[in-house]
Each structure stands twice: as C-alpha cells, then as structure tokens.
GROMACS .gro file of N, CA and C in nm:
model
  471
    1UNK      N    1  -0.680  -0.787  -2.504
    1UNK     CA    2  -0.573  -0.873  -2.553
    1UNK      C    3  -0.538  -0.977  -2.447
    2UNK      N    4  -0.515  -1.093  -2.473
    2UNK     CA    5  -0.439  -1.208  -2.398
    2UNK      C    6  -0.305  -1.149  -2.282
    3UNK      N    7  -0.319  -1.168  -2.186
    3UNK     CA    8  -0.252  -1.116  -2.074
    3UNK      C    9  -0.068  -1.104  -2.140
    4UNK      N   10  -0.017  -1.220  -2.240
    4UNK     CA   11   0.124  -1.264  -2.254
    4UNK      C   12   0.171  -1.139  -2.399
    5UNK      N   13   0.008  -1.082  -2.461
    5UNK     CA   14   0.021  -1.000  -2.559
    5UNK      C   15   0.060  -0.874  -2.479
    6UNK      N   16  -0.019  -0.821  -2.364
    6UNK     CA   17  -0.020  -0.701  -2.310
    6UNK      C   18   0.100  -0.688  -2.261
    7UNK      N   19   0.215  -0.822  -2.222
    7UNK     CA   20   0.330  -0.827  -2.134
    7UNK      C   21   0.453  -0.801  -2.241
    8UNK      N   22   0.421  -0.834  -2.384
    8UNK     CA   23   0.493  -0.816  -2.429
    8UNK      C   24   0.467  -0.680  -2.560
    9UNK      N   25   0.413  -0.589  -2.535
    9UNK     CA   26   0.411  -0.484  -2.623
    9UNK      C   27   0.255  -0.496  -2.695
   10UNK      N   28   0.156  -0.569  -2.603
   10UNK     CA   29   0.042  -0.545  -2.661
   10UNK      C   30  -0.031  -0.387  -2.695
   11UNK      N   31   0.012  -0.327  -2.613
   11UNK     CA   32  -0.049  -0.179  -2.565
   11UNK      C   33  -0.011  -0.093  -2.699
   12UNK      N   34   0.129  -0.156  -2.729
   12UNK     CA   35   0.139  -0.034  -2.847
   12UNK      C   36   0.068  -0.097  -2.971
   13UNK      N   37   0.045  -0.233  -2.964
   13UNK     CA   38  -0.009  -0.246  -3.130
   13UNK      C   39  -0.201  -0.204  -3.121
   14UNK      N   40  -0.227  -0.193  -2.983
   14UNK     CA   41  -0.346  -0.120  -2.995
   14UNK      C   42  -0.358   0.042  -2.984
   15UNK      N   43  -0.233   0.108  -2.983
   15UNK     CA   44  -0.243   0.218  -2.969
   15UNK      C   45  -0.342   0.316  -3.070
   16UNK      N   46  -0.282   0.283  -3.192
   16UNK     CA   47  -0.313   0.373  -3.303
   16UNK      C   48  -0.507   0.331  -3.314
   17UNK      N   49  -0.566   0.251  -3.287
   17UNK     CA   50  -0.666   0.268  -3.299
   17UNK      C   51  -0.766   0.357  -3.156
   18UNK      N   52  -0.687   0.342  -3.067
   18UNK     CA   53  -0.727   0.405  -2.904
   18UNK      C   54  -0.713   0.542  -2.960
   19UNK      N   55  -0.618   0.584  -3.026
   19UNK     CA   56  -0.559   0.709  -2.997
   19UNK      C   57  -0.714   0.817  -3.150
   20UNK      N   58  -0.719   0.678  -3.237
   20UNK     CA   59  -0.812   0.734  -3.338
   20UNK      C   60  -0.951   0.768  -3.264
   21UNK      N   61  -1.019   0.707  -3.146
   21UNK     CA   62  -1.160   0.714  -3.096
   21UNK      C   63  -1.128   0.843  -3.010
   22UNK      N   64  -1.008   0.841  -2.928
   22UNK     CA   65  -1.051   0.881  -2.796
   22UNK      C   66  -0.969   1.049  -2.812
   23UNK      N   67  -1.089   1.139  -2.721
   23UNK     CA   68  -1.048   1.250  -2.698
   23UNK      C   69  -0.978   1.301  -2.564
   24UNK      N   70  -0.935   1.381  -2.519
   24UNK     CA   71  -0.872   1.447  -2.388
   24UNK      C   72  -1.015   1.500  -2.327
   25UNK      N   73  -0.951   1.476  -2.220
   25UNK     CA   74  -1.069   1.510  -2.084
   25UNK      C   75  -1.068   1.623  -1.965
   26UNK      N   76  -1.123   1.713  -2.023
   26UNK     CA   77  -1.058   1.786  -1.901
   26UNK      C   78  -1.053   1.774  -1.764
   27UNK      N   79  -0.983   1.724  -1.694
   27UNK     CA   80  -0.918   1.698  -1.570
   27UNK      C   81  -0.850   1.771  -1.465
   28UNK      N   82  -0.913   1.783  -1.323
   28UNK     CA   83  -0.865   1.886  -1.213
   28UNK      C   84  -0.786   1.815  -1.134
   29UNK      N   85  -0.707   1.835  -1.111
   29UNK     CA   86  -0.609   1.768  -0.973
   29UNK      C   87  -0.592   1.846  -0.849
   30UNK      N   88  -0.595   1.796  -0.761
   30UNK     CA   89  -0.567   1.852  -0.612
   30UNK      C   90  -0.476   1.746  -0.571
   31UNK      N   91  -0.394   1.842  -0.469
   31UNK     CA   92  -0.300   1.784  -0.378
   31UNK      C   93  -0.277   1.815  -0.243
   32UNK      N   94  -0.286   1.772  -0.132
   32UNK     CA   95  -0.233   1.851  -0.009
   32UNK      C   96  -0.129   1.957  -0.003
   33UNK      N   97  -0.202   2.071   0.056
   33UNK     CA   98  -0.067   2.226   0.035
   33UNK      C   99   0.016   2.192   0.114
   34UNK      N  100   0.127   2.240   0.080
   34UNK     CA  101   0.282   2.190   0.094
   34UNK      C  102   0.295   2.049   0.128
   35UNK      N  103   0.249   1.938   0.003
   35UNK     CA  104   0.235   1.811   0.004
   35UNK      C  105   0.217   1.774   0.131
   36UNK      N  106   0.185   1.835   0.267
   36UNK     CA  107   0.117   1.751   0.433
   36UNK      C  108   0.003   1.688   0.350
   37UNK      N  109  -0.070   1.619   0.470
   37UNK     CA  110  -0.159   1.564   0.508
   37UNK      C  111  -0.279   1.627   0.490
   38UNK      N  112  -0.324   1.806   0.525
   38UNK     CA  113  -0.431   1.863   0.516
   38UNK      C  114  -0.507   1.904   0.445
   39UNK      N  115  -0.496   2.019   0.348
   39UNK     CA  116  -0.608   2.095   0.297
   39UNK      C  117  -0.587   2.073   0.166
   40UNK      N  118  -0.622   2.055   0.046
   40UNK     CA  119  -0.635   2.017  -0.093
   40UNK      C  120  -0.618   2.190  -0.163
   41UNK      N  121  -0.534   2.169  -0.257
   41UNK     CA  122  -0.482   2.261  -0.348
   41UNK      C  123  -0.514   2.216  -0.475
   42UNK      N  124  -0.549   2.359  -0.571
   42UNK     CA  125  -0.535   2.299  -0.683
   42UNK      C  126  -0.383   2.289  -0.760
   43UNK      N  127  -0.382   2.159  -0.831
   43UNK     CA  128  -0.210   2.161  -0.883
   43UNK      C  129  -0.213   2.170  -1.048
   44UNK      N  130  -0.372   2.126  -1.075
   44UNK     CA  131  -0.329   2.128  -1.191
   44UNK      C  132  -0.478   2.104  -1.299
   45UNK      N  133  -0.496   2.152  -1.410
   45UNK     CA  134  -0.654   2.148  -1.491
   45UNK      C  135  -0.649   2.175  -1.574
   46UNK      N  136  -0.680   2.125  -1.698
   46UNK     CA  137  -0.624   2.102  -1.847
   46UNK      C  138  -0.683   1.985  -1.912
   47UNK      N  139  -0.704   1.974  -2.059
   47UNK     CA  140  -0.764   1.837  -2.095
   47UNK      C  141  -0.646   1.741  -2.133
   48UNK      N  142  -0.626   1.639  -2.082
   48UNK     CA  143  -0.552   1.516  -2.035
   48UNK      C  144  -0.557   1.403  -2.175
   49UNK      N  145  -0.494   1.355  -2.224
   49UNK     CA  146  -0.499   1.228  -2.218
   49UNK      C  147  -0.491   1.086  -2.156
   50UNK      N  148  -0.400   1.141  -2.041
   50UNK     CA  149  -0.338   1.024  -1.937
   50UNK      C  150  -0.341   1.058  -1.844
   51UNK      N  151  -0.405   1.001  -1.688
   51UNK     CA  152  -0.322   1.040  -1.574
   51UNK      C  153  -0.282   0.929  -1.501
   52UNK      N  154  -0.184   0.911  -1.469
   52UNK     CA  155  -0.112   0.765  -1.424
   52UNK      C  156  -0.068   0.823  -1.222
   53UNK      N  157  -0.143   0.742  -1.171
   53UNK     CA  158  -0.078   0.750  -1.045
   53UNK      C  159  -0.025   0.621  -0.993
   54UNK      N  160   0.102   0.587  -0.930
   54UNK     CA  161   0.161   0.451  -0.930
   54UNK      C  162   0.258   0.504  -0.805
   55UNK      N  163   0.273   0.366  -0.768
   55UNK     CA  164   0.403   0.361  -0.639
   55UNK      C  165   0.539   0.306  -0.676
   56UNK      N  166   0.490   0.243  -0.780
   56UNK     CA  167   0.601   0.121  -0.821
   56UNK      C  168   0.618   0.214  -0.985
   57UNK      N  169   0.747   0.195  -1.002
   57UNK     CA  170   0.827   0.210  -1.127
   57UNK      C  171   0.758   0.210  -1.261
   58UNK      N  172   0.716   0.057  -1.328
   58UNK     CA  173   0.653   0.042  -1.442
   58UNK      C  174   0.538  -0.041  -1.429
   59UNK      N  175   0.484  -0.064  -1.531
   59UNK     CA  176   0.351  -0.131  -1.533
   59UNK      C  177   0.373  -0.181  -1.651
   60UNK      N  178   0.235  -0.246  -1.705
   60UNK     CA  179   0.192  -0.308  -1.848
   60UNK      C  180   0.300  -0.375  -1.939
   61UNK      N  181   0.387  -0.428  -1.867
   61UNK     CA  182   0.468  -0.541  -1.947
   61UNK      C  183   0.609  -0.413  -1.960
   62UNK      N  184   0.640  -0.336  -1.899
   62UNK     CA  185   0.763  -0.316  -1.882
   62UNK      C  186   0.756  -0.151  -1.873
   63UNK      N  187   0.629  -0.075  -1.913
   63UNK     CA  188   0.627   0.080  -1.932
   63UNK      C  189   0.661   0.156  -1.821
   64UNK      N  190   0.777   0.234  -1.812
   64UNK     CA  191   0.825   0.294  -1.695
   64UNK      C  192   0.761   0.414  -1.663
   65UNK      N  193   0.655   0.390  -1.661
   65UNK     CA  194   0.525   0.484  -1.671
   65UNK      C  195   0.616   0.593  -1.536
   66UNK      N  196   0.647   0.559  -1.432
   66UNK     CA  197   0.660   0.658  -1.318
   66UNK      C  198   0.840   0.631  -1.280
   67UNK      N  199   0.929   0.646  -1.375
   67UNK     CA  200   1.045   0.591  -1.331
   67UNK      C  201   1.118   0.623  -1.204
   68UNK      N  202   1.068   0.746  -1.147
   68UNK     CA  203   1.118   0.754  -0.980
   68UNK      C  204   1.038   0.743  -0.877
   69UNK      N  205   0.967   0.649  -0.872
   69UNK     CA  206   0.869   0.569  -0.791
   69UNK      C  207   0.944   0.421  -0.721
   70UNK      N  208   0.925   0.501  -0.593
   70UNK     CA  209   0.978   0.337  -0.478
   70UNK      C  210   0.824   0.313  -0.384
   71UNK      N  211   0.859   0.211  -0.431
   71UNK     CA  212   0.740   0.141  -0.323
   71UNK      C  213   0.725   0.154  -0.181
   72UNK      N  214   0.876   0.172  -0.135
   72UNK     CA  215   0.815   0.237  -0.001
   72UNK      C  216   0.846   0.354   0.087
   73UNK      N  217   0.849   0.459  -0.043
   73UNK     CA  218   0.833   0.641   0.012
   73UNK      C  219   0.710   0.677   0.057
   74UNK      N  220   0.576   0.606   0.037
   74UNK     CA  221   0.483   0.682   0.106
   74UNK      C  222   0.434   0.778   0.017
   75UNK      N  223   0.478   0.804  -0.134
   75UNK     CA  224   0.456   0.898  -0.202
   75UNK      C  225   0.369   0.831  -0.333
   76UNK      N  226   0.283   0.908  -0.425
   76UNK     CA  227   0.227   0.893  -0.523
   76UNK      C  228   0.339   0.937  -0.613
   77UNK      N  229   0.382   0.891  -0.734
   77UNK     CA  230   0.423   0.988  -0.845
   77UNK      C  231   0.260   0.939  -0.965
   78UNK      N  232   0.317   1.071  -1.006
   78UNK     CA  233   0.168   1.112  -1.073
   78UNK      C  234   0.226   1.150  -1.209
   79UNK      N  235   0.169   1.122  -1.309
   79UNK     CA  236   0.214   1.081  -1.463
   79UNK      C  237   0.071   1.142  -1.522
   80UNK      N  238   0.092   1.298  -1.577
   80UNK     CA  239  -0.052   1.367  -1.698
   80UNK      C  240   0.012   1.408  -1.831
   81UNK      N  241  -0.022   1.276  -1.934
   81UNK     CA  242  -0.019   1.338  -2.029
   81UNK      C  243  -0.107   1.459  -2.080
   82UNK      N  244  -0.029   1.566  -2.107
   82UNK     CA  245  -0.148   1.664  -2.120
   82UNK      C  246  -0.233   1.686  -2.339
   83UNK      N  247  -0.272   1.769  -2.337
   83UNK     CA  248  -0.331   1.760  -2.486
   83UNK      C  249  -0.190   1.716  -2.541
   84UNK      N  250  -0.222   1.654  -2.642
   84UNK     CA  251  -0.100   1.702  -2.760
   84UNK      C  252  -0.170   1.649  -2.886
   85UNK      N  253  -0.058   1.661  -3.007
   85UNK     CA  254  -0.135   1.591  -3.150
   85UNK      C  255  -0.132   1.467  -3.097
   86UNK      N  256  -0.216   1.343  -3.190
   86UNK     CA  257  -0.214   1.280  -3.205
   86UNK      C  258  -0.087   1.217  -3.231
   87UNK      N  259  -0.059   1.222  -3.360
   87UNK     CA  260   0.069   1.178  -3.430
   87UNK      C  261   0.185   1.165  -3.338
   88UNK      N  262   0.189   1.296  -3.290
   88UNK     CA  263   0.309   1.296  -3.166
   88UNK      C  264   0.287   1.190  -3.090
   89UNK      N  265   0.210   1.237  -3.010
   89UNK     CA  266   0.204   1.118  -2.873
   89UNK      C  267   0.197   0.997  -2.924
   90UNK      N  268   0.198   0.957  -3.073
   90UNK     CA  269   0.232   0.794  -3.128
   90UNK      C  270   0.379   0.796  -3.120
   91UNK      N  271   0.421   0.902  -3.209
   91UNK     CA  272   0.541   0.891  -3.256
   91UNK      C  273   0.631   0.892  -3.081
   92UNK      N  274   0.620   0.954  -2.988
   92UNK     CA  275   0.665   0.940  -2.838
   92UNK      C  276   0.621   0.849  -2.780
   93UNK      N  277   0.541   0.793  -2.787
   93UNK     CA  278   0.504   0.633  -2.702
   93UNK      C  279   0.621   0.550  -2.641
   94UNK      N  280   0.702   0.563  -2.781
   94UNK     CA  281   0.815   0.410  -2.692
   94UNK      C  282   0.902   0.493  -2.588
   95UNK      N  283   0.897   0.604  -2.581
   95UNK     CA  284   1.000   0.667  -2.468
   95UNK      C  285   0.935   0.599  -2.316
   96UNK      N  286   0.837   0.571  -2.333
   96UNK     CA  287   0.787   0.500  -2.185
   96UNK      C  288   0.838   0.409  -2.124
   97UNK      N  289   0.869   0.318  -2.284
   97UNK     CA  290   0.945   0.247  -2.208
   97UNK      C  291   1.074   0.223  -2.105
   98UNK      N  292   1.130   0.362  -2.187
   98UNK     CA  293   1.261   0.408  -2.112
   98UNK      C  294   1.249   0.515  -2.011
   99UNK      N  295   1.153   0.534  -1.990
   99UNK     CA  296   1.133   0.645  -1.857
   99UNK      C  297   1.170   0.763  -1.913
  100UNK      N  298   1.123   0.817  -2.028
  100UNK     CA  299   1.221   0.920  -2.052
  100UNK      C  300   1.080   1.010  -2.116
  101UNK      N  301   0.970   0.991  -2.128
  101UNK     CA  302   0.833   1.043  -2.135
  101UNK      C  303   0.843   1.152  -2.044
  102UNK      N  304   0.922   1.161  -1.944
  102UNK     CA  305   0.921   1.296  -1.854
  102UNK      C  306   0.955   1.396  -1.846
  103UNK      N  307   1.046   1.428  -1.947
  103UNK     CA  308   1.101   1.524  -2.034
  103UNK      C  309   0.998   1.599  -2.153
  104UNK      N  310   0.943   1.537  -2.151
  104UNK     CA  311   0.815   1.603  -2.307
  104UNK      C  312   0.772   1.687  -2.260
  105UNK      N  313   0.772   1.808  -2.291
  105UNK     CA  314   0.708   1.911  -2.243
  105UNK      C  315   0.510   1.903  -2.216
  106UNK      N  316   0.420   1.819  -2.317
  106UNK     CA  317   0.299   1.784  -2.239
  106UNK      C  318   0.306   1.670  -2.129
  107UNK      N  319   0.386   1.618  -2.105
  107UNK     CA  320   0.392   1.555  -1.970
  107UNK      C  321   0.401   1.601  -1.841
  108UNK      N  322   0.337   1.620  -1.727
  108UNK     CA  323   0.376   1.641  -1.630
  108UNK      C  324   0.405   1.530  -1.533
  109UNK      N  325   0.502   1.547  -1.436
  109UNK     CA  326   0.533   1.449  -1.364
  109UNK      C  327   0.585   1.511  -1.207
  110UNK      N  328   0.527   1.421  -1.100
  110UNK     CA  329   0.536   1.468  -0.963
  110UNK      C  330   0.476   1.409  -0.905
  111UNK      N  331   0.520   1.436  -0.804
  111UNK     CA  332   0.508   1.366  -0.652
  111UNK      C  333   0.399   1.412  -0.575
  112UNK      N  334   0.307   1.307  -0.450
  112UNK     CA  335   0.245   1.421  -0.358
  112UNK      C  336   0.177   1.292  -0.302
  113UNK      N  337   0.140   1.315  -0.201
  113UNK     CA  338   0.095   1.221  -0.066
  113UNK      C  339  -0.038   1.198  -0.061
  114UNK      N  340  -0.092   1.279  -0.201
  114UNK     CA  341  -0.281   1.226  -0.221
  114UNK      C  342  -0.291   1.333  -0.298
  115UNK      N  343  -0.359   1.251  -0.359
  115UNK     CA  344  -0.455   1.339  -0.473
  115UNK      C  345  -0.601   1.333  -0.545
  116UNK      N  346  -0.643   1.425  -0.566
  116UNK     CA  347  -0.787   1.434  -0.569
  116UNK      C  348  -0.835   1.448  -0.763
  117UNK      N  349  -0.908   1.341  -0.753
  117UNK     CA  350  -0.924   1.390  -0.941
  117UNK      C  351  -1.067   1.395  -0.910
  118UNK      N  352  -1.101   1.493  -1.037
  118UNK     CA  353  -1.252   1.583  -1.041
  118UNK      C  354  -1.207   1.586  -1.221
  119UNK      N  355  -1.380   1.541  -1.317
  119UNK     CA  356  -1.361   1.560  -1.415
  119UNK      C  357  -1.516   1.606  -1.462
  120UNK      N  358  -1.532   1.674  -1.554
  120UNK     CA  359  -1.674   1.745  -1.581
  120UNK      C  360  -1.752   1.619  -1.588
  121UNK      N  361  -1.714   1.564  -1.687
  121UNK     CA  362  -1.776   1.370  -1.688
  121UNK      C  363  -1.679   1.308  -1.618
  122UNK      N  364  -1.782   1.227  -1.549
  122UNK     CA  365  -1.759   1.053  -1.534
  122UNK      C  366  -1.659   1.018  -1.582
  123UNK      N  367  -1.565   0.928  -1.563
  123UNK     CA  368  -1.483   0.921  -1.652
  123UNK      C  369  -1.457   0.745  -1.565
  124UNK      N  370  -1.439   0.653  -1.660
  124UNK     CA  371  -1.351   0.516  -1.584
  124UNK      C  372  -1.234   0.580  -1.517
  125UNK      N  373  -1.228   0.457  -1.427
  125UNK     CA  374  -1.056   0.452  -1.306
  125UNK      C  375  -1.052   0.311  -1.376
  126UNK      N  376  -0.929   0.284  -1.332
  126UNK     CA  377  -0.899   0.139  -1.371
  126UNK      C  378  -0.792   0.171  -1.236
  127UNK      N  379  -0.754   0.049  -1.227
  127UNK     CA  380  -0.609  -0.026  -1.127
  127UNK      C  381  -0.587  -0.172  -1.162
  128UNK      N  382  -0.440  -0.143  -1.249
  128UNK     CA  383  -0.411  -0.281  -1.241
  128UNK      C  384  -0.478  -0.347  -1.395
  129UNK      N  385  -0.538  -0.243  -1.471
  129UNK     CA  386  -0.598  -0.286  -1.589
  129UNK      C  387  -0.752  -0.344  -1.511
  130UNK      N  388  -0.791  -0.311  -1.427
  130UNK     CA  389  -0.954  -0.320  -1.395
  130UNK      C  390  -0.988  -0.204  -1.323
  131UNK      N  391  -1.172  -0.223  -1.399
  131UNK     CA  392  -1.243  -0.116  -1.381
  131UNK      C  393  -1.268  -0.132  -1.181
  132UNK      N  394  -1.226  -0.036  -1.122
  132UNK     CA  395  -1.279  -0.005  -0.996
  132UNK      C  396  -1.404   0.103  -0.994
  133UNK      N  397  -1.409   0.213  -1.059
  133UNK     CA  398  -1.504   0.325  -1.028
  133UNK      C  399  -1.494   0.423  -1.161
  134UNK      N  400  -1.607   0.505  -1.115
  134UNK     CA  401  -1.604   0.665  -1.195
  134UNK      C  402  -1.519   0.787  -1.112
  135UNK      N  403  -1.489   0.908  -1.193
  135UNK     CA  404  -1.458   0.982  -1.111
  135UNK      C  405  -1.582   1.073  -1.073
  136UNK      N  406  -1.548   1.132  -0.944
  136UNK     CA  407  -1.427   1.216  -0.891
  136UNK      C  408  -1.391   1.074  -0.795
  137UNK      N  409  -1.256   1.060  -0.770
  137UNK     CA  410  -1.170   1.011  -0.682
  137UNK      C  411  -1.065   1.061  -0.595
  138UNK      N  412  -1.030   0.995  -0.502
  138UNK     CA  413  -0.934   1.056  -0.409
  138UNK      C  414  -0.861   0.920  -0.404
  139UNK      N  415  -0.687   0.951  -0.445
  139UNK     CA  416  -0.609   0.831  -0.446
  139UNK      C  417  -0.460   0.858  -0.364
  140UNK      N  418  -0.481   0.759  -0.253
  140UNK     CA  419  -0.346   0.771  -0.163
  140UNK      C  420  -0.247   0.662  -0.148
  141UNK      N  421  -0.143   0.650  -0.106
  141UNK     CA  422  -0.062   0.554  -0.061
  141UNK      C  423  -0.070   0.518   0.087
  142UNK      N  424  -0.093   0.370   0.119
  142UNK     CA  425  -0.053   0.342   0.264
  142UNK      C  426   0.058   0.342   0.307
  143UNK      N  427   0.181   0.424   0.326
  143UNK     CA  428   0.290   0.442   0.411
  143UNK      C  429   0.319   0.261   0.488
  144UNK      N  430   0.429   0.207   0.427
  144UNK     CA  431   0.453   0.124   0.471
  144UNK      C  432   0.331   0.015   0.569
  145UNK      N  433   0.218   0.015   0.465
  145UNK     CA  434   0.105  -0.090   0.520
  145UNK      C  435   0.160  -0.241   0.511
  146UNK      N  436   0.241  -0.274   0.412
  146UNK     CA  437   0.276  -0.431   0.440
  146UNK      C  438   0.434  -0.469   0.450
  147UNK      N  439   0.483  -0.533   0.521
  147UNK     CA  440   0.588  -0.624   0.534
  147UNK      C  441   0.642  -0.665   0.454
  148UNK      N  442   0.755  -0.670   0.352
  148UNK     CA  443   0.769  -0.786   0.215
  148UNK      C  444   0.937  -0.847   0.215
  149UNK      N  445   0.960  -0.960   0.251
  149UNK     CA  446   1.043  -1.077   0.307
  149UNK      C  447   1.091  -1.106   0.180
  150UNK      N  448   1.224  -1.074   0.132
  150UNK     CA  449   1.303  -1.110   0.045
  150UNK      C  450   1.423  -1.205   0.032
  151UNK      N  451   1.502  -1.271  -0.045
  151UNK     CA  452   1.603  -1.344  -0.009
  151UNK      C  453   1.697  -1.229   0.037
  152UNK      N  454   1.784  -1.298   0.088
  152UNK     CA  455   1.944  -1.196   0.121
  152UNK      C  456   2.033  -1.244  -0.032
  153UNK      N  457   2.063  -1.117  -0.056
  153UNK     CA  458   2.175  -1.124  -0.196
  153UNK      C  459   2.269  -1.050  -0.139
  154UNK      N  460   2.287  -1.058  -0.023
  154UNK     CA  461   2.424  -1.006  -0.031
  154UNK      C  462   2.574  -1.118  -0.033
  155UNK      N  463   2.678  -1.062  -0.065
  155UNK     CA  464   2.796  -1.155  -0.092
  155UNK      C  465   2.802  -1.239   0.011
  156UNK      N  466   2.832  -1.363  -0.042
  156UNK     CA  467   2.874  -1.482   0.085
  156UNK      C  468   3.020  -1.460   0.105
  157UNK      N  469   3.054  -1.456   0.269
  157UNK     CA  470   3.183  -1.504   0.256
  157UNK      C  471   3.250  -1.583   0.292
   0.00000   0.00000   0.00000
C-alpha cells in the first residue's frame, strides 16, 4: 500500500485477507536468565501469529503495538500474539490501537535486554516494514547509543 494508506489505517483494510492466507508459526524465544546480559533461557514456544519487538511505543501509522516502551530504558518490550481464531484476532485488532491488546489473554507482553528467536522454518524479519533477514535471530537494544537534541518546552518566565 502507498506509505499515506499504511499511516492512516492501511493495515487494517488489508487485514482480513492476511489473516485468510496466513498460518501461526511455531516460535521459540530466549532471553537472558534473570534478564542480565549472560546465558539464554527459554521464555517462551508456541505457534505465534505475531512477534513484535520495539523500543518505541507505536508503529504503522499509530498501532501502540508496545505501549510501555521508552526509547531510552535499554529494554526490548516484546509483543506474541499467540494462536487464536481467526475471527477473534479481527474482531480485537483495533485494541492496538489503544494499547490495550495486552490484556488478551493470547497476547503476551514483556520486557528483556535480548532476545533470541528460533523457528522450525525460515521465517521473514522485517524492521521498519523491510525485509532484513530469515530466522533464527538475535535482537537487542543499544543502551543509550545516540544523543537526541530537542527544543526546551518548558514554561517561559
């Protein structure tokens, strides 16, 4: 779709045909034990529809895909839709927009400082709506890697 379609609710008018092709994948997650830095745990393995890892809040024209995500905790929040019907996960879609998808009982949602995806198949990555790779992947945050220079809003007096 045209970039101004996707910004403004393109995603859901292609939903119902995405949701008619595509099946759940079964999907392994690892995370560092007791979220450090070291040894990879399993957290989680089940067939998926979604797994969303993000730093920032929303994506795709407003979807609050990860609503307690700050850009600069240093942390992943991690977003798995897990199986569900079809129908459902249409009929729940617009809660994304309101951050409120995290409550659904096939959703899982959490935090962790890297994580490791492993899937029986290949499967696309995307970032950003482009293809980067297949899995298995390992996806982290750089801990305050860049600088970002804002106006001052605070009150004049």
């Amino acid at each position: 779709l045209p970039r101004w379609v996707r910004g403004h609710g393109g995603y859901a008018l292609t939903l119902p045909g995405a949701l008619r092709k595509f099946k759940p994948r079964e999907l392994t997650i690892q995370v560092p034990e007791n979220n450090c830095r070291g040894k990879l745990v399993p957290r989680y393995s089940q067939p998926t529809f979604l797994a969303a890892f993000a730093n920032a809040p929303q994506y795709g024209g407003g979807m609050r895909i990860a609503p307690e995500a700050k850009l600069d905790d240093g942390r992943l929040d991690v977003c798995l839709v897990k199986d569900i019907n079809k129908l459902k996960l249409f009929s729940l879609f617009p809660t994304v927009y309101f951050g409120r998808h995290t409550t659904i009982p096939q959703v899982d949602y959490f935090q962790a400082t890297r994580v490791r995806v492993d899937t029986e198949i290949p499967v696309d990555v995307y970032a950003d709506g482009e293809y980067v790779c297949r899995t298995p992947i390992e996806v982290t945050v750089a801990d305050k890697a860049i600088t970002v220079i804002v106006p001052d809003r605070s009150p004049k007096n």
